[in-house]
Amino acid sequence: MAEAAGVSVSTVSHVVNNTGARIGQDARERVRRAIEDLGYRPNAMAKNLVKGASRFLGLVADAIASTPFAGQIIHGAQDEAWQHGYVLLVANTEGNQGAEASAISMMLEHKVRGILYSTWYHRAIDLPAGLAEADTVLVNCYSTGHPVPAVVPDESTGGRDATQMLVDQGHQRIAFLNTRTPSPARDGRLAGYRQALQSAGLPFDPSLVAEVQPDQEGGYAAVDHILATRATGVFCHNDRVAMGLYDGLRDRDLHVPTDVSVVGFDNQEVIAAHLHPTLSTVALPHYELGRRGVRVLLGLDVIERPGPLAVACPCVPRNSITRPSRV
Amino acid sequence: MAEAAGVSVSTVSHVVNNTGARIGQDARERVRRAIEDLGYRPNAMAKNLVKGASRFLGLVADAIASTPFAGQIIHGAQDEAWQHGYVLLVANTEGNQGAEASAISMMLEHKVRGILYSTWYHRAIDLPAGLAEADTVLVNCYSTGHPVPAVVPDESTGGRDATQMLVDQGHQRIAFLNTRTPSPARDGRLAGYRQALQSAGLPFDPSLVAEVQPDQEGGYAAVDHILATRATGVFCHNDRVAMGLYDGLRDRDLHVPTDVSVVGFDNQEVIAAHLHPTLSTVALPHYELGRRGVRVLLGLDVIERPGPLAVACPCVPRNSITRPSRV
DNA sequence: CTGAAAGCGCTAACAA
DNA sequence: TTGTTAGCGCTTTCAG
C-alpha cells in the first residue's frame, strides 16, 4: 500500500494484522487513515506466498446439478470451511475424467489445504489420480482400494428408522419398495428394514420386498403388487417412489394413510413436504456430509473406526403414517 | 523447484509454460525429468502475484441451498469460467449481511477478476457495499439504484410462451394462477399472459386470473375457483402450483389434460417430468444465467440495451395439454 | 516503538 | 540457448 502513510511496510503489516507489536498511536492512526483513503486491501496471494500455505479448500463434485439436494453438500462444506477461515474452490466435473484431473491439479497448484471429493449419490469410487498428493476426504462416496477418509450417510440405520416408524404404529405387514440399482443405498436400507422387523419380532417375508425403478414411475407401477401383498405399510426406497405410489393408490381410490401408510427416504423437500398428505420420510444428511467432510479434513473430527464415517439420517415424521385399519 | 535439474529458474519457467523461447533438447529433458521426479507443481499464487492478476472469479450467492435448482447457477458459472481458465471462489451468505460483506472482502483480497452476485429467486436488490470495488455482474437479480450489469430470466416472454402453448391447442378460456408475492416473476408472467391472449384475439378477463400462494397448497386450494371459471386451460405460476392443482383436480375426479389442460413454469425436474401426466412447462434458465453472467463479466458478451440482459425461458412441452373438450 | 532487509516462488527483461 | 537480476506484496527476524 503506501508509505504514503509515512511509515514502513513492516509497521503497516503490524497494524493491519495487529500482531502484538507495540506501535505508537500516531503511526497507528496514520496507517488507519491511509488504509481508509487508499481503499487498501491486503493482497491475500502475497500473504499466502510468504506463509507457504493457503486458506483454500478444494471441493470437486461429479455433479453439482444432477440432483436437487446435491448442492447441500457444497453448502455444508462452505459454511464449515468459512467458519475456520477457509475459502472453497469449487469444481464441477460432470463425471468427466479429464475435467477431474485438471480440476485436481489446479487445486494442487493453488496449494489447497486439502480436497473434498464428492459424488451426488452414495457409491464406491476409484480414487482419482492426483488426489493422493493432497489431504483428501471423500464425501458421499468411499474408496474400496486405498483407505482414504470418507464420510457417508448411514443407510442402514436410516432404513431401520424408516421401518420403525411403521412398526411403531402397529404395522405388521410392511412392504419395502427397494431400488433395483445395486448400491450402498439398496443394501443398507434393506439391512435396516430387516433389522427393524427382527427387533420387532416380525418375520422377514421376501415376498414383501420388491425392486423397482427408483422414481415416480417405479412407485406407480408397483401399486398392484403392493395391494396383492396386503401390506398395510410401505417403506419406499425414496420420496419419488413414494410419490408414484401415492398416484397409483389414488387411481384405485385408495387413501394414504388410512388405507396404506407410506414412508419415504431422502426428504426431498419439494416432494415430501407437499404431497397430500405430507410424506413421512428419513432425511439424507447432505449438508451434514459436507460439513463433516471439512471437519475431518481439518482434523477437527477424527474417524475412529476403520471404514467410512457414517452420518445419521434423521427421521422426518409427517402425515403419511397412521395405525393400520386391519392387521 | 529445483535447479536439481541443473538449470536456472528461468529455464524451468520457459519449459513449463512453453513460451516461445528456444531451449535445448538436453535442458528440456532434464527439466521434464526433474518435474517428474520431484512431483513438481508450479505455485499458482506466486504466479498470480507477479502477474498482478489472478484467475479467480467470485460467486456470492444468497442461498445455494434453498431452492433445488439454484445450484444450476453455480454450475453454469463454473463451466463457463473453467472454460476460460478461471476458477470459481464460492461463498454462500444465506442472506446474512455480515457474511456477505466478509465474503466480498475476502474475494477482493484475492484480487478476483470480478464478482458474480446471485440470488435464488429473481428480484431487485440493493447493491451490497464493496461490490463497487470490483467488476460485478448481477445474476437473477438487478439493482434499481446503480446501473450494474445484470442477467435475469425473461419472465414475460416465458409467460407468453406458456400461455401460447394453451392457445395453440385451441383454448379460449385460459386461467392464470399467479403468485401473490410481488416480484418480477409475478408482473412479467402476467404481462406475457396478457400479451399471448391479445395476439390471439382473446379478451383479457380479470376474473380468470387469481393470486395464490406459490406452492402445492396454493394450487390445491384454487381448484374450486378454477372450476367456477369454466376455464379449459390453466397457466400456473410455477410447477408446484401445478402439482397442487393436479391433486385437487383428481380429488374431484377430473383428469389432466382431458378435463383441464395445465401448464407450469420453472421446469423443476423432480416434479414436472414425473407428474401424471408429465407437465408441460417453461424452464427457468438457471444454468444459462450463470453462464451468461460470467460471459458478460469477462466481456465476452455485451449488454447492448440498458437494463438487465433477459435470458430466454425455453418451452418444455410434455403431456399436460390437449385440445379443449368444450369451448 | 519503528525500520531495513531477506525471502516466499515465480516471470520478464536483459545479458552473456 | 541459457543464466542473472529485479521485482510482485507481504511477513518476519533483527537492529536501531
XYZ file of C-alpha atoms (C1' of nucleotides) in Angstrom:
686
model
C 0.000 0.000 0.000
C 1.570 3.116 0.879
C 4.306 4.526 2.787
C 2.171 7.390 1.698
C 1.228 6.909 5.296
C 4.746 7.853 6.073
C 5.699 4.607 7.736
C 7.458 1.448 6.727
C 5.831 -1.648 5.295
C 6.520 -3.607 8.403
C 4.685 -1.087 10.501
C 1.717 -1.346 8.210
C 1.875 -5.095 8.423
C 1.833 -4.909 12.188
C -1.182 -2.708 12.492
C -3.149 -4.465 9.800
C -2.700 -7.848 11.424
C -2.482 -6.310 14.830
C 0.312 -8.504 15.943
C 1.471 -7.971 19.484
C 3.941 -5.345 18.346
C 3.764 -2.081 20.207
C 3.026 0.642 17.691
C 2.626 4.276 18.628
C -0.740 5.925 18.485
C 0.270 8.406 15.818
C 1.720 5.815 13.477
C -1.251 3.566 14.061
C -3.576 6.407 13.226
C -1.674 7.416 10.112
C -1.887 3.882 8.829
C -5.586 3.637 9.508
C -6.229 6.799 7.635
C -4.121 5.774 4.685
C -5.963 2.463 4.519
C -9.205 4.347 4.525
C -8.156 6.847 1.900
C -6.474 4.446 -0.438
C -9.160 1.812 -0.067
C -6.330 -0.537 0.655
C -6.872 -4.299 0.696
C -4.115 -6.655 1.735
C -3.138 -8.990 -1.073
C -4.123 -12.458 0.017
C -1.928 -14.135 -2.563
C 1.203 -12.394 -1.410
C 0.319 -13.304 2.125
C -0.211 -16.919 1.241
C 3.024 -16.967 -0.674
C 5.121 -15.929 2.233
C 3.212 -18.028 4.717
C 3.731 -21.008 2.497
C 0.150 -22.142 2.951
C -3.133 -21.030 1.538
C -6.528 -20.858 3.137
C -8.113 -22.746 0.278
C -10.112 -25.912 0.453
C -10.921 -27.649 -2.804
C -14.256 -29.256 -3.479
C -14.581 -31.351 -6.562
C -18.020 -32.677 -7.309
C -19.131 -35.035 -10.010
C -22.410 -33.211 -10.404
C -23.462 -30.053 -8.690
C -26.545 -30.144 -10.750
C -27.979 -33.549 -11.366
C -29.835 -33.911 -8.151
C -31.653 -31.135 -6.352
C -30.065 -31.607 -2.987
C -26.501 -32.231 -4.077
C -25.940 -28.527 -3.641
C -26.386 -29.054 0.054
C -23.037 -30.769 0.209
C -21.403 -27.615 -1.093
C -23.442 -25.579 1.275
C -22.402 -27.536 4.330
C -18.789 -27.622 3.268
C -18.784 -23.934 2.562
C -20.275 -22.992 5.908
C -17.856 -25.074 7.886
C -14.847 -24.025 5.832
C -15.776 -20.396 6.163
C -16.066 -20.715 9.871
C -12.452 -21.728 10.067
C -11.229 -19.059 7.741
C -11.064 -21.198 4.659
C -12.401 -20.457 1.236
C -13.887 -23.050 -1.063
C -12.581 -23.601 -4.548
C -15.357 -25.391 -6.346
C -15.047 -27.508 -9.429
C -17.729 -29.473 -11.160
C -16.524 -32.283 -13.322
C -19.734 -33.850 -14.537
C -18.008 -37.169 -14.118
C -15.592 -36.265 -16.875
C -12.155 -37.778 -16.255
C -10.250 -35.008 -17.953
C -12.076 -32.262 -16.137
C -11.498 -34.105 -12.924
C -7.776 -34.364 -13.450
C -7.369 -30.751 -14.384
C -9.573 -29.629 -11.515
C -7.416 -31.537 -9.120
C -4.161 -30.242 -10.464
C -5.458 -26.702 -10.482
C -6.225 -27.135 -6.814
C -2.849 -28.606 -6.119
C -1.228 -25.653 -7.831
C -3.136 -23.338 -5.577
C -1.693 -25.253 -2.664
C -5.073 -26.035 -1.185
C -5.100 -27.185 2.373
C -6.977 -30.263 1.249
C -9.525 -31.609 -1.165
C -13.061 -32.829 -0.703
C -14.150 -35.207 -3.406
C -17.877 -35.708 -3.557
C -20.406 -37.635 -5.579
C -24.074 -36.938 -5.915
C -25.225 -40.357 -4.900
C -23.657 -42.638 -2.380
C -21.296 -45.075 -4.052
C -17.896 -46.695 -4.210
C -15.327 -44.983 -6.406
C -11.862 -45.440 -7.763
C -9.717 -42.760 -6.277
C -8.773 -40.268 -8.997
C -5.049 -39.971 -9.507
C -3.650 -36.774 -8.085
C -5.820 -36.858 -5.010
C -3.056 -38.813 -3.365
C -0.900 -35.693 -3.437
C -3.178 -33.816 -1.090
C -5.067 -34.387 2.104
C -8.303 -35.797 0.822
C -11.622 -36.773 2.206
C -14.337 -38.468 0.276
C -17.878 -37.232 0.725
C -20.897 -39.366 -0.069
C -18.588 -41.969 -1.536
C -15.743 -44.201 -0.463
C -12.741 -45.874 -1.976
C -12.544 -49.610 -1.954
C -8.835 -49.562 -2.712
C -6.776 -47.119 -0.681
C -8.030 -46.326 2.773
C -8.982 -42.703 2.279
C -11.076 -40.993 4.950
C -14.700 -40.921 3.860
C -17.987 -39.579 5.118
C -21.220 -41.242 4.028
C -24.851 -41.443 5.086
C -25.792 -44.190 7.482
C -28.120 -46.044 5.142
C -28.881 -48.995 7.336
C -29.794 -47.052 10.426
C -31.879 -44.854 8.158
C -33.647 -47.890 6.759
C -34.212 -49.208 10.211
C -35.687 -45.963 11.461
C -37.948 -45.627 8.446
C -39.307 -49.100 9.022
C -39.537 -48.455 12.717
C -41.881 -45.532 12.139
C -44.301 -48.032 10.623
C -43.696 -50.621 13.330
C -44.354 -48.028 15.997
C -47.845 -47.517 14.673
C -48.550 -51.200 14.890
C -47.976 -52.263 11.306
C -47.127 -55.927 10.909
C -47.157 -56.416 7.174
C -44.660 -53.901 5.923
C -43.625 -53.918 2.306
C -40.356 -52.496 1.045
C -40.143 -50.978 -2.409
C -36.393 -51.015 -2.895
C -34.410 -49.766 -5.866
C -33.127 -52.235 -8.378
C -29.895 -50.337 -8.782
C -27.043 -52.014 -6.926
C -25.735 -49.506 -4.422
C -24.908 -48.951 -0.788
C -28.354 -47.415 -0.503
C -30.055 -50.558 -1.714
C -28.111 -52.871 0.524
C -28.025 -50.626 3.546
C -31.694 -49.774 3.586
C -32.641 -53.383 3.121
C -30.432 -54.394 6.020
C -32.068 -51.715 8.132
C -35.524 -52.874 7.131
C -34.726 -56.424 8.182
C -33.202 -55.237 11.390
C -36.293 -53.304 12.372
C -38.536 -56.251 11.604
C -36.367 -58.549 13.592
C -36.180 -56.404 16.658
C -39.954 -56.108 16.496
C -40.257 -59.863 16.348
C -41.758 -59.681 12.878
C -40.876 -62.316 10.285
C -38.961 -61.342 7.185
C -41.121 -62.199 4.224
C -39.232 -61.925 0.927
C -42.459 -61.547 -0.981
C -42.897 -58.208 0.750
C -39.825 -56.703 -0.837
C -39.906 -55.697 -4.462
C -37.333 -53.959 -6.532
C -38.443 -51.125 -8.744
C -37.087 -48.299 -10.793
C -36.199 -45.677 -8.180
C -38.552 -42.920 -9.276
C -42.206 -41.963 -9.559
C -42.790 -44.375 -12.412
C -41.369 -47.232 -10.377
C -43.646 -46.477 -7.454
C -46.658 -46.063 -9.676
C -46.060 -49.370 -11.397
C -45.743 -51.215 -8.121
C -49.187 -50.451 -6.773
C -50.827 -53.678 -7.808
C -48.026 -55.690 -6.365
C -48.295 -53.821 -3.086
C -52.021 -54.361 -2.969
C -51.551 -58.054 -3.657
C -49.241 -58.401 -0.683
C -51.937 -56.975 1.564
C -49.287 -54.860 3.226
C -50.644 -52.114 5.462
C -47.497 -50.060 5.365
C -44.887 -49.439 2.692
C -41.326 -48.274 3.071
C -40.252 -46.720 -0.212
C -36.636 -46.529 -1.289
C -37.031 -42.805 -1.835
C -39.548 -39.986 -1.860
C -40.009 -40.180 -5.587
C -41.093 -43.772 -5.421
C -43.461 -42.772 -2.641
C -44.885 -40.037 -4.813
C -45.561 -42.507 -7.597
C -47.149 -44.867 -5.128
C -49.453 -42.088 -3.910
C -50.561 -41.566 -7.507
C -51.202 -45.213 -8.126
C -53.093 -45.634 -4.900
C -55.298 -42.685 -5.650
C -56.093 -44.061 -9.077
C -57.569 -47.042 -7.261
C -59.450 -44.787 -4.880
C -57.221 -45.792 -2.041
C -56.135 -43.301 0.515
C -52.879 -42.538 2.295
C -52.539 -43.178 5.197
C -55.938 -44.651 6.039
C -55.704 -47.460 3.517
C -51.957 -47.686 3.283
C -49.295 -45.962 5.334
C -46.232 -44.812 3.439
C -42.751 -43.749 4.383
C -40.132 -42.414 2.010
C -36.425 -41.702 2.127
C -34.269 -38.690 1.156
C -36.547 -35.938 2.393
C -36.660 -34.212 -0.906
C -38.434 -31.071 0.252
C -40.312 -30.168 -2.917
C -41.939 -33.547 -2.813
C -42.101 -34.804 0.734
C -43.302 -31.644 2.387
C -46.026 -31.027 -0.157
C -47.646 -34.295 -1.051
C -51.200 -34.989 0.060
C -50.833 -35.999 2.794
C -47.327 -34.783 3.552
C -44.816 -37.604 3.476
C -43.069 -39.045 6.495
C -39.525 -39.793 5.483
C -35.918 -40.081 6.525
C -33.516 -37.337 5.505
C -30.319 -37.793 3.598
C -27.910 -35.536 5.508
C -26.194 -33.810 2.617
C -25.481 -30.607 4.433
C -24.023 -32.516 7.328
C -21.965 -34.653 4.962
C -20.307 -31.566 3.551
C -19.796 -30.122 6.976
C -18.315 -33.250 8.472
C -16.178 -33.659 5.400
C -14.330 -30.447 6.071
C -14.181 -31.191 9.764
C -12.318 -34.402 9.220
C -10.196 -32.736 6.570
C -9.149 -30.087 9.056
C -8.598 -32.674 11.745
C -11.423 -31.292 13.860
C -13.221 -34.593 13.775
C -11.444 -37.877 13.924
C -12.606 -41.064 12.295
C -12.180 -43.647 14.985
C -13.098 -46.926 13.445
C -11.857 -48.119 10.078
C -14.207 -47.558 7.173
C -16.238 -44.500 6.292
C -17.719 -42.247 8.929
C -21.469 -42.871 8.886
C -23.592 -39.789 9.361
C -27.066 -40.222 10.802
C -30.129 -39.891 8.597
C -32.734 -38.157 10.748
C -36.394 -39.135 10.708
C -38.807 -36.544 9.425
C -42.261 -37.637 10.555
C -45.154 -36.072 8.715
C -48.637 -37.295 7.917
C -48.424 -40.397 5.774
C -48.467 -42.902 8.593
C -51.291 -43.969 10.853
C -52.353 -47.148 12.616
C -53.363 -49.919 10.263
C -57.107 -50.365 9.813
C -56.710 -54.107 9.585
C -53.882 -56.382 10.617
C 11.526 -26.336 -7.885
C 14.901 -27.462 -8.451
C 17.986 -26.482 -10.051
C 18.369 -30.049 -9.023
C 17.684 -30.259 -12.718
C 20.912 -28.388 -13.180
C 19.392 -25.404 -14.914
C 18.252 -21.925 -13.935
C 14.812 -20.980 -12.754
C 14.104 -19.058 -15.873
C 14.835 -22.074 -17.998
C 12.391 -24.046 -15.943
C 9.841 -21.299 -16.322
C 10.262 -21.392 -20.056
C 9.773 -25.072 -20.473
C 6.902 -25.296 -18.015
C 4.972 -22.559 -19.747
C 6.488 -23.391 -23.022
C 6.978 -19.863 -24.076
C 8.459 -19.372 -27.492
C 11.944 -19.492 -26.051
C 14.321 -21.856 -27.738
C 15.516 -24.336 -25.173
C 17.905 -27.147 -25.985
C 16.754 -30.711 -26.016
C 19.002 -31.780 -23.185
C 17.966 -28.982 -20.855
C 14.344 -29.526 -21.771
C 14.670 -33.184 -20.980
C 16.434 -32.613 -17.697
C 13.648 -30.285 -16.602
C 10.971 -32.751 -17.564
C 12.637 -35.466 -15.604
C 13.114 -33.290 -12.557
C 9.439 -32.298 -12.693
C 8.544 -35.922 -12.849
C 10.844 -36.970 -10.038
C 10.079 -34.147 -7.684
C 6.353 -34.224 -8.391
C 6.726 -30.548 -9.016
C 3.681 -28.286 -9.294
C 4.021 -24.633 -10.194
C 2.787 -22.390 -7.421
C -0.246 -20.610 -8.764
C -0.159 -17.963 -6.089
C 3.383 -16.916 -6.856
C 2.461 -16.778 -10.489
C -0.555 -14.625 -9.814
C 1.479 -12.358 -7.610
C 3.965 -11.492 -10.254
C 1.394 -11.283 -12.997
C -0.572 -8.875 -10.878
C -3.832 -10.604 -11.664
C -5.479 -13.754 -10.517
C -7.572 -16.247 -12.387
C -10.287 -16.148 -9.776
C -13.907 -15.329 -10.283
C -16.012 -14.802 -7.199
C -19.547 -16.054 -6.901
C -21.547 -14.917 -3.930
C -24.959 -16.451 -3.580
C -27.664 -15.692 -1.083
C -28.694 -19.318 -0.947
C -27.025 -22.204 -2.657
C -29.445 -24.431 -0.937
C -32.893 -23.045 -0.537
C -34.182 -23.964 -3.913
C -33.308 -27.154 -5.739
C -32.242 -25.570 -8.949
C -30.296 -22.648 -7.556
C -27.222 -24.817 -7.792
C -27.562 -24.636 -11.541
C -26.410 -21.052 -11.445
C -23.162 -22.176 -9.872
C -22.929 -24.962 -12.339
C -23.286 -22.731 -15.374
C -20.919 -20.154 -13.971
C -18.378 -22.790 -13.115
C -18.444 -24.373 -16.552
C -18.032 -21.119 -18.376
C -15.374 -19.809 -16.006
C -13.441 -23.022 -16.273
C -13.507 -22.853 -19.999
C -11.680 -19.558 -19.899
C -9.139 -20.655 -17.366
C -10.846 -19.159 -14.352
C -11.573 -20.767 -11.056
C -14.672 -20.083 -9.017
C -14.474 -18.916 -5.453
C -17.857 -19.690 -3.994
C -19.435 -18.097 -0.977
C -22.870 -18.680 0.397
C -24.215 -15.937 2.577
C -27.690 -17.122 3.405
C -28.789 -13.544 3.028
C -26.721 -12.572 6.049
C -25.314 -9.077 5.692
C -22.178 -9.738 7.662
C -21.349 -12.910 5.799
C -21.946 -11.063 2.579
C -19.572 -8.270 3.465
C -16.809 -10.583 4.559
C -17.292 -12.809 1.542
C -16.908 -9.833 -0.710
C -13.840 -8.503 1.009
C -12.250 -11.933 1.017
C -12.751 -12.017 -2.721
C -11.357 -8.569 -3.147
C -8.297 -9.566 -1.165
C -7.771 -12.448 -3.512
C -7.846 -9.951 -6.333
C -10.625 -11.726 -8.167
C -11.115 -10.801 -11.753
C -14.720 -9.991 -10.943
C -17.672 -10.955 -8.830
C -20.966 -12.567 -9.689
C -23.672 -11.775 -7.188
C -26.640 -14.049 -7.428
C -29.962 -14.566 -5.743
C -32.058 -17.684 -5.707
C -35.193 -16.047 -6.966
C -35.481 -13.213 -9.412
C -35.711 -9.885 -7.621
C -34.480 -6.336 -7.222
C -31.687 -5.804 -4.713
C -29.706 -3.080 -3.069
C -26.162 -3.424 -4.218
C -24.009 -4.615 -1.307
C -21.232 -2.212 -0.431
C -17.865 -3.441 -1.578
C -19.152 -4.782 -4.846
C -18.448 -1.385 -6.300
C -14.734 -2.068 -5.909
C -14.782 -4.909 -8.393
C -16.205 -5.718 -11.771
C -19.583 -7.051 -10.874
C -22.481 -8.651 -12.603
C -25.764 -9.458 -11.007
C -27.320 -12.818 -11.739
C -31.022 -13.474 -11.325
C -31.383 -10.061 -9.760
C -30.849 -6.432 -10.625
C -30.074 -3.192 -8.922
C -32.569 -0.384 -9.089
C -30.005 2.135 -7.957
C -26.631 1.981 -9.664
C -26.635 0.657 -13.188
C -24.789 -2.604 -12.653
C -24.812 -5.182 -15.442
C -27.399 -7.839 -14.704
C -28.624 -11.067 -16.210
C -32.168 -12.224 -15.497
C -34.757 -14.604 -16.916
C -37.139 -13.229 -19.487
C -40.294 -13.656 -17.448
C -42.684 -12.012 -19.812
C -41.675 -13.917 -22.903
C -41.801 -17.030 -20.756
C -45.313 -16.195 -19.627
C -46.329 -15.504 -23.187
C -44.957 -18.806 -24.433
C -46.577 -20.750 -21.632
C -49.935 -19.232 -22.468
C -49.292 -19.705 -26.138
C -48.941 -23.445 -25.675
C -52.533 -23.434 -24.483
C -53.682 -21.088 -27.224
C -52.058 -23.267 -29.831
C -54.279 -26.146 -28.801
C -57.366 -24.044 -29.230
C -58.050 -22.997 -25.666
C -60.063 -19.823 -25.323
C -60.796 -19.627 -21.636
C -57.378 -19.710 -20.064
C -56.994 -19.108 -16.369
C -53.814 -17.859 -14.756
C -52.910 -18.912 -11.242
C -50.358 -16.277 -10.411
C -48.360 -15.866 -7.220
C -49.433 -13.303 -4.708
C -45.867 -12.395 -3.924
C -44.879 -9.137 -5.585
C -41.952 -9.891 -7.844
C -40.636 -9.560 -11.360
C -41.956 -13.069 -11.912
C -45.468 -12.096 -10.979
C -45.525 -8.987 -13.106
C -43.606 -10.409 -16.032
C -45.572 -13.598 -16.381
C -48.839 -11.714 -16.138
C -47.703 -9.348 -18.849
C -46.777 -12.306 -21.007
C -50.121 -13.960 -20.374
C -51.956 -10.837 -21.490
C -49.738 -10.476 -24.493
C -50.470 -14.002 -25.671
C -54.207 -13.511 -25.250
C -54.098 -10.283 -27.117
C -52.158 -11.557 -30.056
C -54.617 -14.448 -30.247
C -57.508 -12.010 -30.287
C -58.764 -13.311 -26.960
C -60.217 -10.916 -24.388
C -58.481 -10.380 -21.095
C -60.895 -11.406 -18.374
C -59.645 -10.381 -14.917
C -61.843 -12.993 -13.291
C -59.649 -15.604 -14.919
C -56.581 -14.585 -13.003
C -56.251 -15.485 -9.360
C -53.407 -14.986 -6.989
C -52.398 -17.863 -4.786
C -49.652 -18.985 -2.513
C -46.930 -20.117 -4.925
C -46.743 -23.781 -3.939
C -48.681 -27.033 -3.951
C -51.048 -25.849 -1.263
C -51.861 -22.751 -3.286
C -52.663 -24.774 -6.368
C -54.698 -27.264 -4.420
C -56.771 -24.579 -2.776
C -57.537 -22.908 -6.082
C -59.304 -25.823 -7.713
C -62.840 -24.736 -6.959
C -62.133 -21.290 -8.220
C -60.705 -22.669 -11.421
C -63.683 -24.911 -11.911
C -66.015 -21.992 -11.337
C -64.368 -20.004 -14.085
C -65.051 -22.831 -16.519
C -61.533 -22.409 -17.842
C -60.354 -25.210 -20.100
C -56.703 -24.463 -19.620
C -54.693 -23.157 -16.685
C -51.337 -21.456 -16.697
C -49.775 -21.925 -13.263
C -47.209 -19.577 -11.844
C -44.914 -22.493 -11.203
C -44.703 -26.264 -11.298
C -45.506 -26.617 -7.642
C -48.785 -24.815 -8.052
C -49.491 -27.092 -10.993
C -48.759 -30.112 -8.862
C -51.233 -28.934 -6.250
C -53.783 -28.298 -8.942
C -53.331 -31.837 -10.265
C -54.069 -33.129 -6.779
C -57.149 -31.023 -6.349
C -58.481 -31.931 -9.757
C -58.026 -35.597 -9.110
C -59.863 -35.316 -5.816
C -62.830 -34.154 -7.877
C -62.348 -36.987 -10.337
C -61.224 -34.617 -13.008
C -58.468 -35.512 -15.330
C -55.466 -33.692 -16.782
C -55.418 -32.900 -19.645
C -58.765 -34.185 -20.870
C -60.821 -32.138 -18.456
C -58.370 -29.355 -17.868
C -55.084 -28.621 -19.615
C -52.303 -27.358 -17.384
C -49.012 -25.623 -17.974
C -46.453 -24.819 -15.321
C -43.335 -22.701 -15.041
C -39.785 -23.345 -13.756
C -39.336 -26.856 -15.096
C -38.483 -28.286 -11.762
C -37.419 -31.719 -12.948
C -38.406 -33.798 -9.939
C -41.917 -32.557 -10.325
C -42.594 -31.654 -13.920
C -41.054 -34.667 -15.558
C -42.768 -37.126 -13.248
C -46.289 -35.975 -12.662
C -49.190 -37.967 -14.131
C -49.380 -36.886 -16.852
C -45.993 -35.232 -17.209
C -46.231 -31.473 -17.015
C -45.731 -29.106 -19.920
C -43.872 -26.125 -18.618
C -41.426 -23.329 -19.320
C -37.906 -23.612 -17.980
C -36.167 -21.106 -15.791
C -32.700 -20.922 -17.370
C -30.548 -21.046 -14.263
C -27.608 -22.721 -15.872
C -27.669 -20.233 -18.690
C -27.968 -17.369 -16.242
C -24.739 -18.424 -14.550
C -23.048 -18.952 -17.863
C -24.066 -15.634 -19.326
C -23.154 -13.954 -16.083
C -19.532 -14.900 -16.446
C -19.608 -14.113 -20.137
C -20.622 -10.545 -19.532
C -18.213 -10.332 -16.640
C -15.366 -11.360 -18.909
C -16.557 -9.042 -21.632
C -17.347 -11.941 -23.941
C -20.965 -10.891 -24.170
C -22.008 -7.302 -24.292
C -25.232 -5.941 -22.904
C -26.492 -3.688 -25.640
C -29.593 -2.091 -24.317
C -29.905 -0.523 -20.899
C -31.406 -2.686 -18.212
C -30.776 -6.322 -17.420
C -29.968 -8.853 -20.086
C -33.034 -11.062 -20.431
C -32.314 -14.725 -20.973
C -34.920 -16.811 -22.746
C -37.037 -19.298 -20.833
C -37.449 -22.275 -23.148
C -40.713 -24.165 -23.505
C -40.693 -27.746 -22.342
C -43.778 -29.371 -23.823
C -44.880 -32.606 -22.205
C -48.263 -34.204 -21.761
C -50.497 -31.936 -19.748
C -52.037 -30.088 -22.663
C -54.567 -31.228 -25.202
C -57.361 -29.664 -27.204
C -60.261 -28.486 -25.066
C -63.267 -30.820 -24.950
C -65.609 -27.873 -24.823
C -65.144 -24.256 -25.678
C 8.407 1.896 19.082
C 9.880 1.573 14.141
C 12.585 0.489 10.002
C 15.814 -2.282 6.995
C 16.417 -6.390 4.787
C 15.739 -11.054 3.417
C 12.985 -14.093 1.068
C 8.283 -16.814 -0.316
C 8.109 -18.960 -5.943
C 7.609 -17.090 -9.946
C 8.035 -14.079 -14.566
C 10.202 -10.950 -17.687
C 13.526 -8.246 -19.459
C 18.294 -8.257 -20.387
C 22.944 -10.193 -20.671
C 26.001 -13.434 -21.896
C 20.424 -21.343 -25.936
C 20.756 -20.192 -21.106
C 21.572 -17.530 -16.824
C 21.191 -13.142 -13.966
C 18.550 -9.922 -11.978
C 14.863 -7.252 -10.390
C 10.778 -7.162 -8.506
C 5.268 -8.797 -7.378
C 3.202 -7.579 -1.916
C 3.754 -9.392 2.015
C 5.772 -11.377 6.828
C 9.418 -11.751 9.883
C 13.601 -11.534 12.176
C 16.851 -8.329 13.732
C 18.781 -3.669 14.529
C 18.417 0.656 15.862
